[in-house]
Coordinates of C-alpha atoms in Angstrom, one line a residue:
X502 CA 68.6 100.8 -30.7
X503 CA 70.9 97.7 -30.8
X504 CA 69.7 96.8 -27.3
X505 CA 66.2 97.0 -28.2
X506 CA 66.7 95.1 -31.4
X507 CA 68.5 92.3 -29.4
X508 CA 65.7 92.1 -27.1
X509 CA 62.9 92.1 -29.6
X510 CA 65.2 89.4 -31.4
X511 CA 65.4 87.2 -28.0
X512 CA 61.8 87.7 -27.6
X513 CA 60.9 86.0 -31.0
X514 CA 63.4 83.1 -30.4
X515 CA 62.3 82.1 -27.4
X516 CA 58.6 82.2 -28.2
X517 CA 59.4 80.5 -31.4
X518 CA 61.3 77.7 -29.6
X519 CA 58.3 77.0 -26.9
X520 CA 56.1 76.8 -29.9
X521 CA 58.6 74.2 -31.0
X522 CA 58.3 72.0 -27.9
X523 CA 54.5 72.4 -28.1
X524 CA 54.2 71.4 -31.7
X525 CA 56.2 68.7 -30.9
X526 CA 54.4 67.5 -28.0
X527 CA 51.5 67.4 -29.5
X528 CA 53.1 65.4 -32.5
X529 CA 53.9 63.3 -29.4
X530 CA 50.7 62.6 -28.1
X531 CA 49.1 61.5 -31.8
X532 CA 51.9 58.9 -31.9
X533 CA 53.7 60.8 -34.7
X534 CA 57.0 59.5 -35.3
X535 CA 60.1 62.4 -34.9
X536 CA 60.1 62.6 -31.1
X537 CA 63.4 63.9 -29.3
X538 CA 63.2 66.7 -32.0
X539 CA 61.3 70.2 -32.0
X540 CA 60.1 72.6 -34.7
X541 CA 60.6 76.3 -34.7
X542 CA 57.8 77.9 -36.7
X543 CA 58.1 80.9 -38.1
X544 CA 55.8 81.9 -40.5
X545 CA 56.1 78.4 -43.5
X546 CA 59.6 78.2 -42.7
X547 CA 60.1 75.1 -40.5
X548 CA 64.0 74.4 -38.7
X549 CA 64.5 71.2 -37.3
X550 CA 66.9 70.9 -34.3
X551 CA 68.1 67.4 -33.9
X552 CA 69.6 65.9 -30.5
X553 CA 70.7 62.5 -31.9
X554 CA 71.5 61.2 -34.7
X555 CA 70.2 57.7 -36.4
X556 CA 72.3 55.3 -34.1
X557 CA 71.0 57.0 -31.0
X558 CA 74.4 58.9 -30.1
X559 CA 73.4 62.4 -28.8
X560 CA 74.2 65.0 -29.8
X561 CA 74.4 68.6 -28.4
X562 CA 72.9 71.5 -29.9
X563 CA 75.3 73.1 -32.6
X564 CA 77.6 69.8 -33.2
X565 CA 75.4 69.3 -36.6
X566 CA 75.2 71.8 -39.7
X567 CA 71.7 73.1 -39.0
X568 CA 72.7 73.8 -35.6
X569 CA 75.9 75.5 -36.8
X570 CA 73.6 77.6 -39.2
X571 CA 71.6 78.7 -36.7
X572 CA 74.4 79.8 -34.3
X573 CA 75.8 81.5 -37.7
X574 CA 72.4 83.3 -38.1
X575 CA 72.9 84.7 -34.6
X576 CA 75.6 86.1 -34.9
X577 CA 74.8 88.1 -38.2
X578 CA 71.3 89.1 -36.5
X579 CA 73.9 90.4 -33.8
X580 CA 76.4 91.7 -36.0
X581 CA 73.6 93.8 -38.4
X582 CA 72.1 95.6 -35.1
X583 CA 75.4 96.5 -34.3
X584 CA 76.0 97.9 -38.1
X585 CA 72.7 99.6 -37.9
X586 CA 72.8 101.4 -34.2
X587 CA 75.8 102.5 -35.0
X588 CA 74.9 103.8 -38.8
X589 CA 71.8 105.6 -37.2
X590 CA 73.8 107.0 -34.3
X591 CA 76.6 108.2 -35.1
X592 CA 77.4 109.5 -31.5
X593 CA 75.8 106.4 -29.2
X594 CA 78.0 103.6 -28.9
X595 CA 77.1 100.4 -27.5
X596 CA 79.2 98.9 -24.8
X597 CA 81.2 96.0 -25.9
X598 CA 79.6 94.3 -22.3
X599 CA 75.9 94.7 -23.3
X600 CA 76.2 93.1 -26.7
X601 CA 77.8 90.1 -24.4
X602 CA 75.0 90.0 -22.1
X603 CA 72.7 90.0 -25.1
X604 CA 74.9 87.0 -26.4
X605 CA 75.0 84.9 -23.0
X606 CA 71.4 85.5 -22.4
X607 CA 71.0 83.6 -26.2
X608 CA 73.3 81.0 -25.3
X609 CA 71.6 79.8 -22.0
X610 CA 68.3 80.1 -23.9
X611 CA 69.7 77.7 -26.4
X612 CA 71.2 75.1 -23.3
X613 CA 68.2 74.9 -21.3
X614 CA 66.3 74.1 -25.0
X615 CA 69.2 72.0 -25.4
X616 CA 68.1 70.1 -21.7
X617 CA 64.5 70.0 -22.2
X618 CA 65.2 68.0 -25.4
X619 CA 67.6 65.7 -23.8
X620 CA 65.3 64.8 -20.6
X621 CA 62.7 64.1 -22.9
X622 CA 65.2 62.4 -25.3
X623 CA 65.7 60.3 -22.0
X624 CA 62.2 59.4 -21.4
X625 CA 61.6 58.1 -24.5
X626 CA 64.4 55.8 -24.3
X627 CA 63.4 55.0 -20.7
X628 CA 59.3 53.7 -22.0
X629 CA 60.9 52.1 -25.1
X630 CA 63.2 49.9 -22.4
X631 CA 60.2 49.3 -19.9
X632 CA 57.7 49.0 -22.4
X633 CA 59.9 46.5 -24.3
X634 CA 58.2 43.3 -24.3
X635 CA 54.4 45.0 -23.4
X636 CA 51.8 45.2 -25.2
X637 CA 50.9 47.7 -27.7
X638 CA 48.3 49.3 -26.1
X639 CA 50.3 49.7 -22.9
X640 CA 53.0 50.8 -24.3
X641 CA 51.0 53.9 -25.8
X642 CA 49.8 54.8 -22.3
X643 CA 53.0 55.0 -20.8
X644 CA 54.1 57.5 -23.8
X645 CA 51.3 59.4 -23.0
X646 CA 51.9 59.4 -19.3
X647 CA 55.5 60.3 -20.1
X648 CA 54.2 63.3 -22.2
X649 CA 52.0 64.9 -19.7
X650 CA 53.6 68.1 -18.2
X651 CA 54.4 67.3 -14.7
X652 CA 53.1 71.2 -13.6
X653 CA 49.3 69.8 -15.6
X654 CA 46.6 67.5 -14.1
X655 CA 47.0 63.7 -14.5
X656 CA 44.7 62.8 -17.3
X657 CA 44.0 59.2 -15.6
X658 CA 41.7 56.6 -17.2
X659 CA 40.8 53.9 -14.6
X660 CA 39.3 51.3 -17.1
X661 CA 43.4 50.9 -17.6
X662 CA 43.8 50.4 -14.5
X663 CA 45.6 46.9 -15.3
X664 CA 47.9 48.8 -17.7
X665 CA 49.3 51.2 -14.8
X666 CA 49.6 48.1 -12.7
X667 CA 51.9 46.8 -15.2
X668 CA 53.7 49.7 -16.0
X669 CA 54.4 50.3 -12.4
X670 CA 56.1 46.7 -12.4
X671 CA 57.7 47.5 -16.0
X672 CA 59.4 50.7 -14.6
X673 CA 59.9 49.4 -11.3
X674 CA 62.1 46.7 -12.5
X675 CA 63.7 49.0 -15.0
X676 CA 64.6 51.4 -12.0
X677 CA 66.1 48.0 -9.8
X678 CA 68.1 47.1 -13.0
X679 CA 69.5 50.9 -13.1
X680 CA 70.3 51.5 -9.9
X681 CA 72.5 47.6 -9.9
X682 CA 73.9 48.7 -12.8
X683 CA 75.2 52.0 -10.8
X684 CA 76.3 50.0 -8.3
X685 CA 78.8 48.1 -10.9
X686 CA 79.7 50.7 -12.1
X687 CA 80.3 52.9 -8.7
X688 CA 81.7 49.6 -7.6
X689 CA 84.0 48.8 -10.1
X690 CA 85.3 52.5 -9.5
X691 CA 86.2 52.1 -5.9
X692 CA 87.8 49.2 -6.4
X693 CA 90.1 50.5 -9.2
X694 CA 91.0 53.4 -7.3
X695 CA 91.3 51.6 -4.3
X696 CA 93.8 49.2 -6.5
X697 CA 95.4 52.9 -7.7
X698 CA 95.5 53.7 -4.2
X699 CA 97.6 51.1 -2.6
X700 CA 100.2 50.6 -5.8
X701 CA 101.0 54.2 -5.0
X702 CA 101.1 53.9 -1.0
X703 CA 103.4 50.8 -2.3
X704 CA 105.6 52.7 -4.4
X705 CA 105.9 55.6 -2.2
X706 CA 107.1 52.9 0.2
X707 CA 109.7 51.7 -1.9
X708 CA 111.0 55.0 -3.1
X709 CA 111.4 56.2 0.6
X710 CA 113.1 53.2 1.2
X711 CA 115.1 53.0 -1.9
X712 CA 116.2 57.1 -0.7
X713 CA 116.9 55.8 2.8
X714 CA 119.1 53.2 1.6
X715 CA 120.7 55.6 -0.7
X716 CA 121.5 58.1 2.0
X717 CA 123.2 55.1 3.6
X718 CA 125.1 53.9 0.9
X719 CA 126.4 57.2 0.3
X720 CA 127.3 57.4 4.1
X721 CA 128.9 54.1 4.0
X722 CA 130.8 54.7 0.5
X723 CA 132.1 58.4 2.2
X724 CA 133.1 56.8 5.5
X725 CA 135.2 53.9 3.3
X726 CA 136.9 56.4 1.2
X727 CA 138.2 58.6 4.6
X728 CA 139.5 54.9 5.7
X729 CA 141.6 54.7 2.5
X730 CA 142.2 58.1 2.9
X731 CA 143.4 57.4 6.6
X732 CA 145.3 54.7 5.9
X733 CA 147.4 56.3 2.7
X734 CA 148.4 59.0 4.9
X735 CA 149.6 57.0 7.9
X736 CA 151.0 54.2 5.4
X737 CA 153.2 57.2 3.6
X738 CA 153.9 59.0 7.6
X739 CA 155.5 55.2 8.4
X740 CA 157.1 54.9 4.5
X741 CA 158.8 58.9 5.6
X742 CA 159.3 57.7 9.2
X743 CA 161.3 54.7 8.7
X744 CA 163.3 56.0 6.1
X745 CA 164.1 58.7 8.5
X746 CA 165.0 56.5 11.0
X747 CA 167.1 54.1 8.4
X748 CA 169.3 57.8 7.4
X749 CA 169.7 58.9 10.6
X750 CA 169.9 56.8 13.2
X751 CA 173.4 55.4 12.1
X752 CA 174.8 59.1 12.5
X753 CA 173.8 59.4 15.7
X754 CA 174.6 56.1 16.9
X755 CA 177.9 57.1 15.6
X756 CA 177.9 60.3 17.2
X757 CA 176.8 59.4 20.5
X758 CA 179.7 56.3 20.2
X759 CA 182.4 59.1 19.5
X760 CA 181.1 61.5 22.1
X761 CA 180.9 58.5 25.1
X762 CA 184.3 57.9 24.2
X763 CA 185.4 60.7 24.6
X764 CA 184.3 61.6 28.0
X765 CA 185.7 59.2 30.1
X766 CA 189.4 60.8 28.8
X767 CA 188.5 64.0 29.9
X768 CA 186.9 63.5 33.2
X769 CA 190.4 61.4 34.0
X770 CA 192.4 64.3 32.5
X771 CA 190.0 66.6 35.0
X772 CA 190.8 64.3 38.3
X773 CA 194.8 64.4 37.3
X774 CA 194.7 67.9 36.9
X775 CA 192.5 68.7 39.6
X776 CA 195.1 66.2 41.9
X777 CA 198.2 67.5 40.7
X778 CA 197.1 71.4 41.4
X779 CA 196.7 70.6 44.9
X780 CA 199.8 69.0 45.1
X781 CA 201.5 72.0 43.9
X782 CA 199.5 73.9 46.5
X783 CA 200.7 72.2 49.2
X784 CA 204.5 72.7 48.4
X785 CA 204.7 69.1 47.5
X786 CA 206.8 68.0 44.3
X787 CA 204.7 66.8 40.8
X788 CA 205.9 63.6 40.1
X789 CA 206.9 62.8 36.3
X790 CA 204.8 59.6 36.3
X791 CA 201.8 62.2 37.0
X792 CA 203.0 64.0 33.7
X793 CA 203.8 61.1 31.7
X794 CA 199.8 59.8 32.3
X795 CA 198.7 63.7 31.7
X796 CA 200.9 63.7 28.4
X797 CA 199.2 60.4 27.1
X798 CA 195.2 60.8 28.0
X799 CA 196.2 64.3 26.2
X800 CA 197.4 62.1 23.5
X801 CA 194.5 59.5 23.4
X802 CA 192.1 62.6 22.9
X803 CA 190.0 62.0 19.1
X804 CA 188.2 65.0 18.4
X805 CA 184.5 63.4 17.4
X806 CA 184.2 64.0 13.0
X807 CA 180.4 64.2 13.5
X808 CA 180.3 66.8 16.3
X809 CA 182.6 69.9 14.6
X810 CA 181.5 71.9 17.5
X811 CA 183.2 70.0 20.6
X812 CA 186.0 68.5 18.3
X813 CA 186.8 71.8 17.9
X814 CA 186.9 72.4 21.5
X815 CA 188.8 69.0 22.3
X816 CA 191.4 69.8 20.2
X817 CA 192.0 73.3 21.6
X818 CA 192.0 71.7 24.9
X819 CA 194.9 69.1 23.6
X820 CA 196.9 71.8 22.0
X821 CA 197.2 73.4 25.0
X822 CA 197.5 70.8 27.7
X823 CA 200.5 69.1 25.2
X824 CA 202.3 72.2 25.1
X825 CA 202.8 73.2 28.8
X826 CA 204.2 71.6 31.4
X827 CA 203.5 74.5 34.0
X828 CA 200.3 72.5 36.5
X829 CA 199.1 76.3 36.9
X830 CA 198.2 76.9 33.1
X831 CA 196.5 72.9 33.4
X832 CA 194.6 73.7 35.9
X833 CA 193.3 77.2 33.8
X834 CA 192.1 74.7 31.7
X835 CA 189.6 72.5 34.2
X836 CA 187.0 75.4 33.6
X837 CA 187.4 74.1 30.1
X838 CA 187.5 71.1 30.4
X839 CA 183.8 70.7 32.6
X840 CA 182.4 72.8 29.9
X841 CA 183.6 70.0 27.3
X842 CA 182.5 67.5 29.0
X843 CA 179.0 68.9 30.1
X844 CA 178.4 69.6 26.4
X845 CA 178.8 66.2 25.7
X846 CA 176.8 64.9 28.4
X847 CA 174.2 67.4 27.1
X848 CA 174.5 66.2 23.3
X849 CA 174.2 63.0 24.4
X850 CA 171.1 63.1 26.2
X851 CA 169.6 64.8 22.9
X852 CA 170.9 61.9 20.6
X853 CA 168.7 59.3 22.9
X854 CA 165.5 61.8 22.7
X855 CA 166.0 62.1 19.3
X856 CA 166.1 58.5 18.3
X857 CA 163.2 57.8 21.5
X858 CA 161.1 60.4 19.6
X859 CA 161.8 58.9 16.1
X860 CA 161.1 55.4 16.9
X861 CA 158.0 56.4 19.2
X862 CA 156.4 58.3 16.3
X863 CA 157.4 55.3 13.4
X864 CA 155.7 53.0 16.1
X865 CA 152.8 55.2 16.6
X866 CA 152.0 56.1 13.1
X867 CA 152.9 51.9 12.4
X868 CA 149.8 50.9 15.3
X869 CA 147.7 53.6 13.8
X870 CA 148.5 52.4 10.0
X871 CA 147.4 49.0 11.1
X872 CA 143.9 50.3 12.9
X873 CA 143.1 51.9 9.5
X874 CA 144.2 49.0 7.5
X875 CA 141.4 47.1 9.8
X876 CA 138.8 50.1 9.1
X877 CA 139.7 50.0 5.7
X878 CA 138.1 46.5 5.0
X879 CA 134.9 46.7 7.1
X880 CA 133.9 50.0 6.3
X881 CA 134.4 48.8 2.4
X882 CA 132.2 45.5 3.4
X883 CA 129.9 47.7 4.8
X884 CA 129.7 50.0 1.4
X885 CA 129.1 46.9 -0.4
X886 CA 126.4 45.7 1.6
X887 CA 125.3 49.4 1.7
X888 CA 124.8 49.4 -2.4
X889 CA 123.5 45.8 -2.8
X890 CA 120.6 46.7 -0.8
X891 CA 120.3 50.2 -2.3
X892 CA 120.1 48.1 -5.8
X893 CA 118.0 45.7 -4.6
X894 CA 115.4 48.6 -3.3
X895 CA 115.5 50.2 -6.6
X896 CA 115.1 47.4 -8.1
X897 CA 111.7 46.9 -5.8
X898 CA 111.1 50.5 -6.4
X899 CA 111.0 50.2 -10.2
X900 CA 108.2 47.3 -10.2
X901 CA 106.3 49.0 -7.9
X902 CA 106.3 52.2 -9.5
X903 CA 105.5 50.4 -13.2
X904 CA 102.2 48.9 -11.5
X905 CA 101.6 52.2 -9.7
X906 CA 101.4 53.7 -13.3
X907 CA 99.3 50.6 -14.6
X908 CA 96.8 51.1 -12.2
X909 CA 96.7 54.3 -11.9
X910 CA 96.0 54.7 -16.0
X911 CA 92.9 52.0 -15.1
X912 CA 91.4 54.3 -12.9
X913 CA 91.8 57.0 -15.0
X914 CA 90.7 55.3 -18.2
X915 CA 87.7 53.7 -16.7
X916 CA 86.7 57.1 -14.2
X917 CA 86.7 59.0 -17.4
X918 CA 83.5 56.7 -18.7
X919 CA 82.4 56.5 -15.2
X920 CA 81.2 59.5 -14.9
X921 CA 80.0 59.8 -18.3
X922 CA 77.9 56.2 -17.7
X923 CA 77.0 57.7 -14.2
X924 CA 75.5 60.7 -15.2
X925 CA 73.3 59.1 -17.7
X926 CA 72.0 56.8 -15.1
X927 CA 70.9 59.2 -13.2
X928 CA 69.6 60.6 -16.1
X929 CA 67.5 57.6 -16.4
X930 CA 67.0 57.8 -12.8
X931 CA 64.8 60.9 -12.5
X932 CA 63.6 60.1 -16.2
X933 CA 61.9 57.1 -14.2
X934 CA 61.1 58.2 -11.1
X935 CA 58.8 61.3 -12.8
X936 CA 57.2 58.5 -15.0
X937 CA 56.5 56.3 -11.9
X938 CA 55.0 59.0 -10.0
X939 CA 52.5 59.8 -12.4
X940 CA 52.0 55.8 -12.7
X941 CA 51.1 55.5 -8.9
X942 CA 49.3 58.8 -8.9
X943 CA 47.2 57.8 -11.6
X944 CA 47.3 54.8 -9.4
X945 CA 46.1 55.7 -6.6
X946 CA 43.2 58.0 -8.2
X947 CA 41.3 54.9 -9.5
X948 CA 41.5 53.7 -5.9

């Protein structure tokens, strides 16, 4: 029951509104005053349904307070054959979706009204513009051609024949004026978007180029900072090195002094052994000049004090050698005595690597404390330069990205009425070109 009550209700509104529009259109064609405005009889009671209000704004249908009542009243009608369905059927519910479709079906009945008044709302302002400076009786025609239903017959009256002539030339200029004025407009569009367009092709410029320059200042700043980094470590390897070298060097200069003087002794000691054991092998006698000059290279022996191992060894060899006189027990001794002397040699040797290595490595780190030094102060130059032109492309990126959002807020601003201005020109557009066709067909009728 509530969908039959819907569509008996949708029946009587839509019958009522098309007796509205003709009412209205005959109120038209009398030269009543009230057009742009329809009446929806019903019974006496008369509801008005206004599409713009005394300055000419328009307005849609439901923005004033009779529209707004007349929404309300639909929605009670709606609400009551809910409320009485229901109370008559206990059982039979109504899906939530056909009272919805019942409701949409209203609404676009109440747009397309809402359209037919506009359009016609647009004509009028269309004959009122073209008809401006006409006469009277010219202007009344082009109402009346305006108020013919395009689907009807032309009602043409070739004694005015003159008056279509000049309404033709009216609207025709009207249209020209229209369509330059949509060509501002679309013009005036372009070019602020085209304006939009290259500020942000500009900025997006400047902000890749502000980032590139970024990535290199960061590269430059991080290759500057290993330099330093560089540098520190070699500068504190040659502060270590030398100080190294400053301790330790003197020792060993003193050791290898001691051991070299050493040696000479023993290898004399070694050849007067070594020549009075073959004497004694040969039955010949040891002179005591041969064992005075033993007794005092014995004597002349100092054990080195920074080598405890072969001062040990020096002074068992001198304890010995002092103590006998017998050139057998010497000549034990020679095996000793090489060993001595080939640890010296050996130690030796190992002082000069030592101090070859210490002042290679304090030279080495010194060359490569210098080349770092050097690195140090063009790779900070180049960080410099690096973030003076990162600033400098910021700085570019900043300005261009404040016009960017200049521009781009004038487009938007004036796109918004644009479109608005745009559509009611073509509004005005088809408004015409309807009118002007009836024109020339009437036109062309009286030959």
């Amino acid at each position: 029951m509530a969908i039959k009550a819907q569509s008996e209700l949708s029946g009587v509104m839509n019958i009522e509104i098309r007796r509205g529009i003709e009412s209205k259109e005959m109120q038209n064609d009398q030269g009543q005053e009230g057009y742009g405005s329809t009446s929806m009889r019903q019974g006496d009671h008369v509801i008005y349904v206004s599409i713009g209000d005394a300055q000419g704004r328009r307005r849609h249908f439901g923005e004033n307070r009779m529209g707004k009542a007349v929404l309300g009243g639909l929605a009670l009608v709606l609400c009551a054959c809910l409320l009485v369905s229901s109370a008559m059927e206990e059982r039979k519910y109504v899906p939530f979706s056909s009272v919805l479709a019942v409701w949409k079906e209203q609404m676009a009945n109440i747009k397309k009204l809402e359209m037919q008044l506009a359009a016609k709302e647009v004509k009028k302002d269309m004959v009122n513009k073209a008809s401006m400076h006409l006469r009277a009786a010219d202007k009344a025609i082009a109402f009346q051609l305006a108020a013919q239903p395009v689907t009807s017959k032309l009602a043409v009256d070739c004694a005015k024949k003159d008056s279509y002539d000049i309404l033709k030339n009216a609207f025709t200029g009207l249209a020209t004026n229209i369509s330059a004025e949509n060509a501002t407009l679309f013009a005036k569009d372009q070019e602020l978007y085209a304006a939009a367009t290259e500020a942000k092709e500009k900025w997006l410029t400047a902000e890749s180029k502000f980032r590139s320059a970024e990535s290199d200042h960061k590269s430059a700043k991080e290759a500057a900072a290993y330099a330093r980094s560089k540098y520190d470590f070699y500068e504190s390897a040659v502060t270590q090195g030398q100080n190294e070298y400053d301790a330790v060097k003197p020792q060993l200069d003193s050791e290898k002094s001691q051991l070299s003087a050493e040696l000479p002794i023993l290898q004399q000691i070694k050849a007067l052994i070594s020549s009075m054991n073959g004497a004694s092998t040969k039955a010949a006698p040891t002179s005591l000049m041969q064992v005075g000059n033993l007794k005092s290279l014995i004597l002349s022996l100092s054990p080195p004090s920074r080598n405890k191992k072969i001062a040990k060894q020096i002074t068992h060899v001198r304890t010995v050698l002092a103590e006998t006189n017998t050139v057998g027990t010497m000549a034990s001794m020679l095996s000793v005595i090489d060993g001595i002397v080939s640890h010296i040699e050996t130690r030796v040797t190992e002082i000069n690597n030592d101090v070859a290595r210490m002042e290679s490595d304090l030279n080495d780190n010194k060359g490569k404390r210098e080349s770092w030094q050097e690195k140090v102060v063009d790779l900070s130059d180049a960080a410099d330069k690096a973030e003076n032109k990162m600033n400098s492309a910021g700085l570019v990126r900043q300005q261009l990205g404040g016009d960017h959002l200049v521009k781009q807020q004038d487009y938007e601003d004036n796109h918004a009425t644009f479109l608005d201005e745009a559509e009611k020109l073509t509004r005005q557009s088809t408004a015409i070109a309807v009118i002007l066709k009836k024109i020339n067909d009437a036109i062309s009728q009286c030959g």
